[in-house]
Amino acid sequence: MELLTRKNPLKCQKLALELSFKYLSDMKTAKRRNQHLSWSSVSMPVEIFNAMGITVFINEVYAYLSAASHTSTEDLQYLEELHLSRDLCTVGTCGMGARLRKGSLMPKYADSILFGTFPCPTAPQNAHYFHHLKLKKGQAPPIYIVDTPFEPMDDPDFQLNYYCEELEGAISFLEKVSGVEMDDKKFFDTVLKSYEMTENLKKVFLLRKNIPIPISAFEIFQVSVPFLVFAGTDEALNLSKILLTEVQERVKNNFSVHPLDLDVKRIGWLGTTVVNPYDLSVFKFMEERGAFIVFEEILFLLFGLTKPKNRDDAMKALAKRMLFISYNLTIEERNDIIKKWAKTYCIDGAIHHVHQGCRLEATCDRQITDALKEINIPVLSINSDCIDESTYSPSQMKTRIEAFIELLKK
């Protein structure tokens, strides 16, 4: 089956790729540009760094880019030599390997380390381990850990106010170690731009409900990195506008990513990861067999931001987004959200990718499967490591997916 997006690619893909390379370049050249470089993760709102003009090494984003460029295994092998097992979450450890391994192109230093305890406790543990190794060499950067409330509370206002105070503490920490003061107007403008970007992306994702499907998951994957790392900047906002315009134009022209006469099976992709980035052929493999991913749970990290009215409201908007995404809720609340998405996007089946070493996914796999069975949605659970390519069996992955697609067609 010919995939129509190969002949009609999104024009904004080129811009997204340029911004992704800019992100890597910014990290590599931060010291030369006399720019403060902070090591962090998706557990921290990137808008804080962008508002202060601080270059940030986002652990998870680097891990995905490293896996996509087939260099992540070298970082993980080096960590094994330091007695850090691959049984741990490789998304969290890959970035540390890049910072320690001599052959890596990533900078071997960080001016500061700033992590949150959400959604995974492994991330701050890795940060402390990196800090310990550097401390032994007298090169340890200052470290700050933000405590993210998780347990449901009877008083949600207390939870929100507590987390806002934690984020304010993180800003004070960055001001102290970087010498850069947070400008309140700049912070508000950054969060407002991030909100506008989010609204554009929501519209794009809602258009994926359409029949025929106007944009493929592979195309979404290709343009997603800038939204994660440049949220709140003019570049990310502009990219979101261009993407929305292009997808709206496709819908207007009745463009489809698949032949109109094809019996399409709509798939929801669940879990803390997307398709293994070192084997993007899985997208094509599924689409050639008539199965198209119409939403990815991980990318809903981008959503949930409300429109801020002032500086304090902007902080609350960031805090709410971080607190109330599905990974920071109880499994019952997360399942309710997944079932809502399943109905909204009219999916025929779901694939739950359980990343090896991720306790967050391993402990809730059965509950998610049972919850979707309640609304007659079959689920395929796949266990694989999305960063460590050495553990991957492409034939096994594709055989299981193909069998699942055949099941959906019966």
Coordinates of C-alpha atoms in Angstrom, one line a residue:
M1 CA 0.0 0.0 0.0
E2 CA 1.4 3.4 -1.0
L3 CA 1.5 5.9 1.9
L4 CA 0.2 9.2 0.6
T5 CA 2.3 11.3 3.1
R6 CA 5.5 10.2 1.3
K7 CA 4.4 12.3 -1.7
N8 CA 2.9 15.1 0.3
P9 CA 5.1 15.8 3.3
L10 CA 4.3 18.5 5.8
K11 CA 6.3 21.7 4.9
C12 CA 6.9 22.4 8.6
Q13 CA 8.9 19.2 9.0
K14 CA 12.0 21.1 7.7
L15 CA 11.6 23.9 10.2
A16 CA 11.0 21.3 13.1
L17 CA 14.2 19.5 12.1
E18 CA 16.2 22.8 12.1
L19 CA 14.9 23.6 15.5
S20 CA 15.8 20.2 16.8
F21 CA 19.4 20.6 15.6
K22 CA 19.4 24.1 17.1
Y23 CA 18.5 22.6 20.5
L24 CA 21.5 20.2 20.3
S25 CA 23.7 23.0 19.1
D26 CA 22.6 25.2 21.9
M27 CA 23.7 22.6 24.5
K28 CA 27.0 21.9 22.8
T29 CA 27.9 25.6 22.5
A30 CA 26.5 26.9 25.8
K31 CA 29.9 27.4 27.5
R32 CA 31.4 29.1 24.4
R33 CA 28.4 31.5 24.4
N34 CA 28.8 32.1 28.1
Q35 CA 25.4 30.7 28.7
H36 CA 24.3 28.9 31.8
L37 CA 23.6 25.2 31.1
S38 CA 21.2 23.4 33.4
W39 CA 20.6 19.6 33.4
S40 CA 16.9 18.8 33.9
S41 CA 14.0 16.7 32.8
V42 CA 10.4 16.8 31.7
S43 CA 9.6 16.8 35.4
M44 CA 10.3 20.6 35.3
P45 CA 8.3 23.1 33.2
V46 CA 10.7 24.1 30.4
E47 CA 9.0 27.6 30.3
I48 CA 10.9 28.5 33.4
F49 CA 14.3 28.0 31.7
N50 CA 13.1 29.6 28.4
A51 CA 11.8 32.7 30.3
M52 CA 15.3 33.1 31.9
G53 CA 17.2 32.5 28.8
I54 CA 18.9 29.4 30.3
T55 CA 20.0 26.6 28.1
V56 CA 18.6 23.3 29.4
F57 CA 19.6 19.7 28.8
I58 CA 16.4 17.8 29.0
N59 CA 17.3 14.2 29.9
E60 CA 14.4 12.4 28.2
V61 CA 14.5 14.4 25.0
Y62 CA 18.2 13.8 24.6
A63 CA 17.7 10.0 25.3
Y64 CA 15.1 9.9 22.4
L65 CA 17.3 11.9 20.0
S66 CA 20.3 9.7 21.0
A67 CA 18.4 6.5 20.3
A68 CA 17.1 7.9 17.0
S69 CA 20.7 8.5 16.0
H70 CA 21.8 5.0 17.2
T71 CA 24.3 6.4 19.8
S72 CA 22.4 5.6 23.0
T73 CA 23.9 2.1 23.4
E74 CA 27.4 3.5 23.8
D75 CA 26.3 5.7 26.6
L76 CA 24.6 2.8 28.4
Q77 CA 27.6 0.5 28.0
Y78 CA 29.8 3.1 29.6
L79 CA 27.4 3.4 32.6
E80 CA 27.6 -0.4 33.0
E81 CA 31.3 0.0 33.5
L82 CA 30.4 2.3 36.4
H83 CA 28.2 -0.4 37.8
L84 CA 24.9 1.2 36.8
S85 CA 22.7 -1.6 35.6
R86 CA 20.7 -1.4 32.4
D87 CA 17.8 -2.8 34.4
L88 CA 17.2 0.8 35.5
C89 CA 15.2 3.0 33.2
T90 CA 17.5 3.8 30.3
V91 CA 15.5 7.0 29.5
G92 CA 16.8 8.4 32.8
T93 CA 20.4 7.0 32.6
C94 CA 21.2 7.7 28.9
G95 CA 21.7 11.4 29.4
M96 CA 24.0 10.8 32.3
G97 CA 26.1 8.4 30.2
A98 CA 26.4 11.1 27.5
R99 CA 27.7 13.6 30.1
L100 CA 30.3 11.2 31.4
R101 CA 31.5 9.3 28.3
K102 CA 34.6 10.8 26.7
G103 CA 33.6 10.0 23.2
S104 CA 30.2 11.7 23.5
L105 CA 29.6 15.0 21.8
M106 CA 27.5 16.3 24.7
P107 CA 29.1 18.7 27.2
K108 CA 30.7 17.0 30.2
Y109 CA 29.6 19.6 32.7
A110 CA 26.4 21.2 33.9
D111 CA 26.3 24.6 35.7
S112 CA 23.3 23.4 37.7
I113 CA 21.1 20.3 38.1
L114 CA 17.3 20.8 38.6
F115 CA 14.9 17.8 38.7
G116 CA 11.5 17.1 40.0
T117 CA 10.3 14.0 41.8
F118 CA 7.5 13.6 39.2
P119 CA 6.6 11.4 37.3
C120 CA 9.5 9.1 38.1
P121 CA 11.6 8.9 41.3
T122 CA 14.5 7.4 39.2
A123 CA 15.3 10.7 37.6
P124 CA 16.4 12.6 40.7
Q125 CA 18.2 9.5 41.9
N126 CA 20.3 9.6 38.7
A127 CA 20.9 13.3 39.2
H128 CA 22.2 12.6 42.7
Y129 CA 24.5 9.8 41.3
F130 CA 25.9 12.2 38.7
H131 CA 26.4 14.8 41.3
H132 CA 28.2 12.2 43.5
L133 CA 30.6 11.2 40.7
K134 CA 31.4 14.8 39.9
L135 CA 31.8 15.6 43.6
K136 CA 34.6 13.0 43.8
K137 CA 36.4 15.0 41.1
G138 CA 35.7 18.3 42.7
Q139 CA 33.4 19.3 39.7
A140 CA 30.0 18.9 41.3
P141 CA 27.4 21.5 40.1
P142 CA 24.8 22.8 42.6
I143 CA 21.7 20.6 42.7
Y144 CA 18.1 21.3 43.5
I145 CA 15.2 18.8 43.7
V146 CA 11.6 20.0 43.4
D147 CA 9.2 17.9 45.5
T148 CA 6.1 17.2 43.3
P149 CA 3.0 16.2 45.3
F150 CA 1.5 12.9 44.0
E151 CA -0.8 11.4 46.6
P152 CA -4.4 12.7 46.2
M153 CA -5.4 15.1 48.8
D154 CA -8.7 16.3 50.2
D155 CA -7.6 19.9 49.7
P156 CA -6.4 20.3 46.1
D157 CA -5.7 24.0 46.8
F158 CA -3.1 23.0 49.3
Q159 CA -1.5 20.6 46.8
L160 CA -1.4 23.4 44.1
N161 CA -0.1 26.1 46.5
Y162 CA 2.6 23.7 47.8
Y163 CA 3.8 22.9 44.3
C164 CA 3.8 26.6 43.3
E165 CA 6.0 27.3 46.3
E166 CA 8.3 24.5 45.2
L167 CA 8.6 26.0 41.6
E168 CA 9.2 29.4 43.1
G169 CA 12.1 27.9 45.0
A170 CA 13.5 26.4 41.8
I171 CA 13.4 29.9 40.2
S172 CA 15.2 31.4 43.2
F173 CA 17.8 28.6 42.9
L174 CA 18.4 29.3 39.2
E175 CA 18.6 33.0 39.9
K176 CA 21.3 32.4 42.5
V177 CA 23.4 29.9 40.5
S178 CA 23.1 31.6 37.0
G179 CA 23.2 35.3 38.0
V180 CA 20.1 35.8 35.8
E181 CA 17.0 37.3 37.5
M182 CA 13.6 36.2 36.4
D183 CA 11.7 39.0 34.7
D184 CA 8.0 38.8 35.7
K185 CA 6.7 40.2 32.5
K186 CA 9.0 37.8 30.5
F187 CA 7.8 34.9 32.5
F188 CA 4.1 35.8 31.9
D189 CA 4.7 36.3 28.2
T190 CA 6.5 33.0 28.0
V191 CA 3.6 31.1 29.6
L192 CA 1.1 32.9 27.5
K193 CA 2.9 31.9 24.3
S194 CA 3.1 28.3 25.6
Y195 CA -0.7 28.4 26.2
E196 CA -1.2 29.7 22.6
M197 CA 1.0 26.9 21.3
T198 CA -0.9 24.4 23.3
E199 CA -4.2 25.6 21.9
N200 CA -2.9 25.2 18.3
L201 CA -1.7 21.7 19.1
K202 CA -5.0 20.8 20.7
K203 CA -6.7 21.7 17.4
V204 CA -4.3 19.6 15.4
F205 CA -4.9 16.6 17.7
L206 CA -8.6 17.0 17.5
L207 CA -8.4 16.9 13.7
R208 CA -6.9 13.5 14.0
K209 CA -10.4 12.3 15.0
N210 CA -11.4 13.0 11.4
I211 CA -12.2 10.3 8.9
P212 CA -10.2 10.1 6.7
I213 CA -7.1 10.7 8.9
P214 CA -5.3 13.9 7.9
I215 CA -2.0 13.5 9.6
S216 CA 0.1 10.4 10.5
A217 CA 1.7 9.5 13.8
F218 CA 5.1 9.5 12.0
E219 CA 4.6 13.1 11.0
I220 CA 3.6 14.1 14.5
F221 CA 6.7 12.4 15.8
Q222 CA 8.9 14.3 13.3
V223 CA 7.7 17.7 14.5
S224 CA 7.2 17.1 18.3
V225 CA 10.7 17.8 19.7
P226 CA 10.6 21.7 19.4
F227 CA 7.3 21.8 21.3
L228 CA 8.9 20.0 24.2
V229 CA 12.1 22.0 24.4
F230 CA 11.1 25.5 23.1
A231 CA 7.6 25.8 24.7
G232 CA 7.0 29.5 25.4
T233 CA 9.2 30.8 22.6
D234 CA 8.4 32.5 19.3
E235 CA 9.9 29.6 17.4
A236 CA 7.6 27.0 19.0
L237 CA 4.5 29.2 18.7
N238 CA 5.3 29.9 15.0
L239 CA 5.8 26.2 14.3
S240 CA 2.5 25.3 15.9
K241 CA 0.7 27.9 13.8
I242 CA 2.3 26.5 10.6
L243 CA 1.4 22.9 11.5
L244 CA -2.2 23.8 12.3
T245 CA -2.6 25.7 9.0
E246 CA -1.2 22.8 7.0
V247 CA -3.4 20.2 8.7
Q248 CA -6.5 22.4 8.4
E249 CA -5.7 22.8 4.7
R250 CA -5.5 19.0 4.4
V251 CA -8.9 18.6 6.0
K252 CA -10.3 21.3 3.7
N253 CA -9.0 19.5 0.6
N254 CA -10.1 16.1 2.0
F255 CA -6.5 14.9 2.0
S256 CA -6.0 11.5 3.6
V257 CA -2.9 9.7 4.8
H258 CA -4.4 6.5 3.6
P259 CA -6.4 5.3 0.5
L260 CA -10.0 6.3 1.0
D261 CA -11.3 2.8 0.3
L262 CA -9.0 1.2 3.0
D263 CA -10.5 -0.5 6.0
V264 CA -8.5 1.6 8.6
K265 CA -8.0 0.5 12.2
R266 CA -7.5 3.4 14.5
I267 CA -4.9 2.8 17.3
G268 CA -4.2 4.6 20.6
W269 CA -0.6 4.4 21.7
L270 CA -0.3 4.3 25.5
G271 CA 2.7 4.6 27.8
T272 CA 5.5 6.9 28.7
T273 CA 7.2 6.4 25.4
V274 CA 6.4 6.6 21.7
V275 CA 7.5 4.0 19.1
N276 CA 11.1 3.0 19.7
P277 CA 13.0 5.9 18.1
Y278 CA 15.8 3.7 16.8
D279 CA 13.2 1.8 14.7
L280 CA 10.8 4.3 13.1
S281 CA 10.0 1.7 10.4
V282 CA 7.3 0.5 12.9
F283 CA 5.2 3.5 11.8
K284 CA 5.3 2.5 8.2
F285 CA 4.9 -1.2 9.0
M286 CA 1.6 -0.5 10.8
E287 CA 0.3 1.9 8.2
E288 CA 1.0 -0.4 5.3
R289 CA -1.2 -2.9 7.1
G290 CA -4.0 -0.4 7.6
A291 CA -3.4 0.5 11.2
F292 CA -2.9 4.2 12.1
I293 CA -2.0 5.7 15.4
V294 CA -4.4 8.6 16.2
F295 CA -3.2 9.6 19.6
E296 CA -0.1 9.1 21.8
E297 CA -0.6 9.3 25.6
I298 CA 2.9 10.8 26.1
L299 CA 2.3 13.8 23.9
F300 CA -0.6 14.9 26.1
L301 CA 2.1 16.1 28.4
L302 CA 1.9 19.2 26.2
F303 CA -1.7 19.9 27.1
G304 CA -3.5 21.1 30.2
L305 CA -2.2 24.7 30.3
T306 CA -4.8 27.3 31.1
K307 CA -4.7 30.9 29.9
P308 CA -2.8 33.0 32.5
K309 CA -4.1 36.4 33.5
N310 CA -1.0 37.7 35.4
R311 CA 2.3 36.5 36.7
D312 CA 1.0 34.6 39.7
D313 CA -1.7 33.0 37.5
A314 CA 1.0 31.9 35.1
M315 CA 2.8 30.0 37.8
K316 CA -0.5 28.3 38.8
A317 CA -1.2 27.4 35.2
L318 CA 2.2 25.7 34.9
A319 CA 1.7 23.9 38.3
K320 CA -1.8 22.6 37.3
R321 CA -0.5 21.2 34.0
M322 CA 2.2 19.3 35.8
L323 CA 0.0 18.0 38.6
F324 CA -2.9 16.8 36.7
I325 CA -1.5 15.0 33.7
S326 CA -2.4 11.3 33.6
Y327 CA 1.0 10.0 34.9
N328 CA 0.7 12.0 38.1
L329 CA -2.8 10.7 39.0
T330 CA -4.0 7.5 40.5
I331 CA -4.3 4.6 38.2
E332 CA -8.1 4.8 38.4
E333 CA -8.0 8.5 37.3
R334 CA -5.5 7.7 34.6
N335 CA -7.8 4.9 33.3
D336 CA -10.8 7.2 33.2
I337 CA -8.8 9.7 31.0
I338 CA -7.6 6.9 28.7
K339 CA -11.1 5.6 28.3
K340 CA -12.3 9.1 27.5
W341 CA -9.6 9.5 24.8
A342 CA -10.5 6.0 23.4
K343 CA -14.0 7.2 22.9
T344 CA -13.1 10.6 21.6
Y345 CA -10.7 9.3 19.0
C346 CA -12.9 6.2 18.1
I347 CA -10.1 3.8 18.4
D348 CA -10.4 0.1 17.4
G349 CA -7.5 -1.0 19.6
A350 CA -4.7 0.2 21.8
I351 CA -1.0 -0.6 22.1
H352 CA 0.5 -0.2 25.6
H353 CA 4.2 0.1 25.3
V354 CA 5.8 -0.9 28.6
H355 CA 9.3 0.5 28.6
Q356 CA 11.6 -1.9 30.4
G357 CA 12.8 -0.5 33.7
C358 CA 9.8 1.9 34.0
R359 CA 8.0 1.1 37.2
L360 CA 5.3 3.6 36.3
E361 CA 4.2 1.4 33.3
A362 CA 5.1 -2.0 34.6
T363 CA 2.9 -1.6 37.7
C364 CA -0.2 -0.5 35.8
D365 CA -0.2 -2.6 32.7
R366 CA -2.9 -5.1 33.8
Q367 CA -5.1 -2.3 35.1
I368 CA -5.0 -0.4 31.9
T369 CA -5.8 -3.5 29.9
D370 CA -8.8 -4.4 32.1
A371 CA -10.1 -0.8 32.0
L372 CA -10.2 -0.7 28.2
K373 CA -11.8 -4.2 28.0
E374 CA -14.7 -2.6 29.9
I375 CA -15.5 -0.6 26.8
N376 CA -14.6 -3.4 24.4
I377 CA -11.2 -2.0 23.3
P378 CA -8.6 -4.8 22.9
V379 CA -5.1 -4.0 24.1
L380 CA -1.7 -5.3 23.0
S381 CA 1.0 -4.9 25.7
I382 CA 4.5 -4.7 24.4
N383 CA 7.6 -4.9 26.6
S384 CA 10.7 -3.4 25.1
D385 CA 13.4 -0.8 25.8
C386 CA 12.9 2.3 23.8
I387 CA 16.5 3.5 24.3
D388 CA 18.7 0.4 24.5
E389 CA 18.8 -0.9 20.9
S390 CA 20.9 -3.9 21.9
T391 CA 17.9 -5.5 23.6
Y392 CA 15.6 -5.0 20.6
S393 CA 14.1 -7.7 18.3
P394 CA 12.5 -6.0 15.3
S395 CA 11.0 -9.2 14.0
Q396 CA 9.4 -10.1 17.4
M397 CA 8.0 -6.5 17.7
K398 CA 6.5 -6.5 14.2
T399 CA 5.2 -10.1 14.4
R400 CA 3.2 -9.2 17.5
I401 CA 1.9 -6.0 16.1
E402 CA 0.9 -7.7 12.8
A403 CA -1.0 -10.4 14.7
F404 CA -2.8 -7.7 16.7
I405 CA -3.8 -5.9 13.6
E406 CA -5.1 -9.1 12.1
L407 CA -7.2 -9.7 15.2
L408 CA -8.7 -6.2 14.9
K409 CA -9.7 -7.0 11.3
K410 CA -11.7 -10.1 12.2

